[in-house]
GROMACS .gro file of C-alpha atoms in nm:
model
  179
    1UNK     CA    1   0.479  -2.209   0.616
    2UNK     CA    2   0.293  -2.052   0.879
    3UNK     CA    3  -0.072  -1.907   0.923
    4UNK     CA    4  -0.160  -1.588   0.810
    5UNK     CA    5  -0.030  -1.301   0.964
    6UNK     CA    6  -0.321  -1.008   1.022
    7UNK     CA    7   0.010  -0.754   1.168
    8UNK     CA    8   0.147  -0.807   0.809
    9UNK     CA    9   0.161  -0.489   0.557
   10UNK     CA   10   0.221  -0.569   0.177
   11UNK     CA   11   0.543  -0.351   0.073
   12UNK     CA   12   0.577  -0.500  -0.275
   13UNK     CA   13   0.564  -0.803  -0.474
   14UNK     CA   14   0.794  -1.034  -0.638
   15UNK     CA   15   0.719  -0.985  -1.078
   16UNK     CA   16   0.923  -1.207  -1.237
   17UNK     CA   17   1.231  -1.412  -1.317
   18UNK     CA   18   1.569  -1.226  -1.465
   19UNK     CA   19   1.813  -1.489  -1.601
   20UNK     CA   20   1.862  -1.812  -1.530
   21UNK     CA   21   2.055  -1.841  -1.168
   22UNK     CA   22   1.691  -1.802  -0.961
   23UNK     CA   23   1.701  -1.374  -0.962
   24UNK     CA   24   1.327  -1.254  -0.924
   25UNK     CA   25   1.240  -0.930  -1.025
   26UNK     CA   26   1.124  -0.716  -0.751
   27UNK     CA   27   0.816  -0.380  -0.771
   28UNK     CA   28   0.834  -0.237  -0.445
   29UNK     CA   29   0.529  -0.003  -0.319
   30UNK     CA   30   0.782   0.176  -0.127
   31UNK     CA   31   0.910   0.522  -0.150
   32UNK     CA   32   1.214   0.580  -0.202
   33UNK     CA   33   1.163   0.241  -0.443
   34UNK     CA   34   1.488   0.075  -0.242
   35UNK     CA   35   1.347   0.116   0.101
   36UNK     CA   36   1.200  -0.254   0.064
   37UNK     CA   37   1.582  -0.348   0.080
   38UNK     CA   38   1.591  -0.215   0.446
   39UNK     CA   39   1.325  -0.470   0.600
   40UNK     CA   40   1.391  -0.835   0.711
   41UNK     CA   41   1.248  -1.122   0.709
   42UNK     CA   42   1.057  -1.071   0.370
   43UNK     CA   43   0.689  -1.254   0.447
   44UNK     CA   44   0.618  -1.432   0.115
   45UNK     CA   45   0.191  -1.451   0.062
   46UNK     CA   46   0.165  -1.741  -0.105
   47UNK     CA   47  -0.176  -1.933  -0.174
   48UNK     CA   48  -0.064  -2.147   0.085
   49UNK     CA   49   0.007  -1.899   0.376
   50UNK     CA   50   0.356  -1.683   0.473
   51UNK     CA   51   0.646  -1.777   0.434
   52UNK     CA   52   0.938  -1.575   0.618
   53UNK     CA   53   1.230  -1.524   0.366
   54UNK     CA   54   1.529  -1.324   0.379
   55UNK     CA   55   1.735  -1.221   0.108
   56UNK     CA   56   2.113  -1.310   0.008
   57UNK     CA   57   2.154  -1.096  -0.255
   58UNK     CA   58   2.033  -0.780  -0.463
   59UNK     CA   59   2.091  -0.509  -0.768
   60UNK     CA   60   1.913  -0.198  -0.800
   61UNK     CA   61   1.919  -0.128  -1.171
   62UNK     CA   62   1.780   0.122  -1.378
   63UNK     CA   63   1.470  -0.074  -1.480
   64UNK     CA   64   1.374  -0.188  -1.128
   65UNK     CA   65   1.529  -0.395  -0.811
   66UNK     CA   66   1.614  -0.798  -0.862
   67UNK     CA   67   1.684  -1.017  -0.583
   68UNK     CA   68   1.809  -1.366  -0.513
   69UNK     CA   69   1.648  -1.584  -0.206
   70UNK     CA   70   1.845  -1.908  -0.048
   71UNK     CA   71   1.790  -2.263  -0.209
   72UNK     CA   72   1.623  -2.041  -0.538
   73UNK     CA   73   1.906  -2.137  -0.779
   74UNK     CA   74   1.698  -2.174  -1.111
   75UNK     CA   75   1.448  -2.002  -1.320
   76UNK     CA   76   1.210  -2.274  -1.277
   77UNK     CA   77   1.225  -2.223  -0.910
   78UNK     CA   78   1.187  -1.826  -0.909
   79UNK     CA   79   0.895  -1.850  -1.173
   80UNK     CA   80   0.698  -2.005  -0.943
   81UNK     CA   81   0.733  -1.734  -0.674
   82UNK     CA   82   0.598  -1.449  -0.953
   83UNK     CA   83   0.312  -1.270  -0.854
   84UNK     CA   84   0.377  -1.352  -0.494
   85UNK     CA   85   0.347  -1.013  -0.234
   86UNK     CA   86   0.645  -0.902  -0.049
   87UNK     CA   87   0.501  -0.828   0.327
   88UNK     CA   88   0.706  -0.707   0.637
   89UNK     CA   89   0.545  -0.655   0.991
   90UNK     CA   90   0.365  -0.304   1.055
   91UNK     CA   91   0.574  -0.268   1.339
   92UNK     CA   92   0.908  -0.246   1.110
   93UNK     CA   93   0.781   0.134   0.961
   94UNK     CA   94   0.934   0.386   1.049
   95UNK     CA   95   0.751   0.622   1.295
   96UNK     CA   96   0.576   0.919   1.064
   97UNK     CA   97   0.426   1.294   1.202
   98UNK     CA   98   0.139   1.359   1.327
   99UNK     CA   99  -0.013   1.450   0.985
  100UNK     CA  100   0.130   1.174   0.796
  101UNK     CA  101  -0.018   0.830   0.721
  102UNK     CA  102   0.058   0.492   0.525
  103UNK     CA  103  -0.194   0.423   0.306
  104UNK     CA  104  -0.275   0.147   0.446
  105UNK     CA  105  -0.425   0.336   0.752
  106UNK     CA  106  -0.669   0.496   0.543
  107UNK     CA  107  -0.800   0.207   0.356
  108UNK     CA  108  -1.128   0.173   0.487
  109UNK     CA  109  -1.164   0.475   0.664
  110UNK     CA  110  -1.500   0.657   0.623
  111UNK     CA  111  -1.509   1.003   0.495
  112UNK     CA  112  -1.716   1.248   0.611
  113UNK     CA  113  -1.760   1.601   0.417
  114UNK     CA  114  -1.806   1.947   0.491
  115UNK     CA  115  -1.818   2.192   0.222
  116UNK     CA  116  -2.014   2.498   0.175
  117UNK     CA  117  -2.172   2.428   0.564
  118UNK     CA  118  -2.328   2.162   0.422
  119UNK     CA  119  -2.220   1.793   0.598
  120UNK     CA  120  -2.248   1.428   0.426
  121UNK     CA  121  -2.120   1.118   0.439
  122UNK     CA  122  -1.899   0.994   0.092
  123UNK     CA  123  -1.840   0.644   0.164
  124UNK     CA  124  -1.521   0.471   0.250
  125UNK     CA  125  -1.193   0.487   0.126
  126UNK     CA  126  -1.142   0.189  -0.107
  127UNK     CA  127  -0.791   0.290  -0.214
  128UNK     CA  128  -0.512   0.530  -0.315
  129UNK     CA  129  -0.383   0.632  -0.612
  130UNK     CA  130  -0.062   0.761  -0.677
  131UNK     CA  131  -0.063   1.044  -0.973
  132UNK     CA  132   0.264   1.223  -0.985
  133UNK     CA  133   0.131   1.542  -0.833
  134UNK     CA  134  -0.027   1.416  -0.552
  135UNK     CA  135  -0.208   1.118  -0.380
  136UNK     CA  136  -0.572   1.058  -0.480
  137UNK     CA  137  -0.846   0.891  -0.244
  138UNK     CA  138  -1.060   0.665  -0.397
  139UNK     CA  139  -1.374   0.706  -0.236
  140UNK     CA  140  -1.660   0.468  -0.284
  141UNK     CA  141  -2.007   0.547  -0.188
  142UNK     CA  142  -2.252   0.315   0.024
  143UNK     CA  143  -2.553   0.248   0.215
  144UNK     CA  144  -2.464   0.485   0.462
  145UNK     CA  145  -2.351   0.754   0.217
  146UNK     CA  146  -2.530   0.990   0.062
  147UNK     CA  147  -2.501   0.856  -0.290
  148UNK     CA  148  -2.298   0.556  -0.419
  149UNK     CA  149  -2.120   0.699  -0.615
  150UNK     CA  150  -1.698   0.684  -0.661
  151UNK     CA  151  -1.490   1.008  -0.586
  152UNK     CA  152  -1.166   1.104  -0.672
  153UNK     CA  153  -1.051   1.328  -0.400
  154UNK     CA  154  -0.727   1.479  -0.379
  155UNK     CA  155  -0.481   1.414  -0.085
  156UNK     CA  156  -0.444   1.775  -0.040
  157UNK     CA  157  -0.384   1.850   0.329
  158UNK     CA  158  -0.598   2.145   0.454
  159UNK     CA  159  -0.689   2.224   0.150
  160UNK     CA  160  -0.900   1.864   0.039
  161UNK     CA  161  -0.859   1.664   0.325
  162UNK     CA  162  -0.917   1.855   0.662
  163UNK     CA  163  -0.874   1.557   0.940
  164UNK     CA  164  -0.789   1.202   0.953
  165UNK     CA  165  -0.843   1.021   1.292
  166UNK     CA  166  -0.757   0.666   1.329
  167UNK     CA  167  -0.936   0.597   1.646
  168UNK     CA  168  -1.267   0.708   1.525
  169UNK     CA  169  -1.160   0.539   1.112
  170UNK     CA  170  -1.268   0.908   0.957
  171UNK     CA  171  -1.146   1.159   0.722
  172UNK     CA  172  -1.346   1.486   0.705
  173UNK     CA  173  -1.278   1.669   0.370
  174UNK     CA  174  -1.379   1.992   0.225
  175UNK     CA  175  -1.501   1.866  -0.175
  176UNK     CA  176  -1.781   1.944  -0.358
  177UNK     CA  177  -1.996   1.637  -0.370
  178UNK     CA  178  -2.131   1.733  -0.677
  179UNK     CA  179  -1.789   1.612  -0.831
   0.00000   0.00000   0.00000
């Protein structure tokens, strides 16, 4: 095991056991849901640190992804790697356009507000939600922010969500704050 890892960027997490040769049932957080397949080593966040892992064999089945790591031959060996997250190094993502962002890179970000020529400050992103239509910011207010209260906020681009710059950790958004 070594230290943790701050360049480290959770991509899924192992769930659970599926039969009895050591297979671990696998959620990824990535989109297309197989994409987690693409990345190695696996970095295993145990209570104990990271663990680099890589994998030596996988199905994708209809109900989800399983996998099977080395010297994890048994149930009782994969059950205790459940609720473990499946982390890769940032640097491993693929490159995205100039208006697209991992989550991750917004998590935390302030967000500032202009709507109706009026300007506040909402709070900071405290996560994302992912609803079918689109992506949602949750935004949570605090003692900078005009209110504390929490804000759903649509990631709409140029419609909801105006700017996002990373250097400066802001999003400016057009949203009524009475909502």
């Amino acid at each position: 095991m070594t230290a943790k890892r701050s360049n480290l960027i959770s991509v899924g997490r192992l769930t659970g056991v599926f039969g009895i040769k050591g297979w671990i049932k696998v959620k990824s957080f990535t989109s297309p849901e197989d994409n987690i397949l693409q990345y190695s080593p696996w970095w295993l966040k145990t209570r104990h640190g990271v663990k680099p892992v890589e994998i030596d064999g996988f199905e994708a089945r209809a109900n989800g992804i399983i996998v099977h790591l080395p010297g994890v031959d048994d149930r009782d060996e994969a059950a205790l790697l459940t609720n473990v997250d499946i982390a890769v190094e940032k640097s491993q993502l693929p490159q995205l356009g100039d208006t697209d962002f991992y989550w991750h890179e917004l998590v935390g970000l302030r967000v500032k507000n202009r709507f109706e020529g009026q300007e506040c400050d909402l709070g900071v992103v405290k996560e994302l939600l992912e609803t079918g239509a689109n992506d949602v910011l949750v935004v949570v207010g605090d003692d900078s922010s005009a209110d504390r209260r929490e804000r759903l906020i649509p990631y709409v681009w140029e419609t909801y969500v105006l700017a996002v710059d990373l250097e400066r950790a802001e999003i400016l958004v057009s949203w009524d704050p009475a909502f």
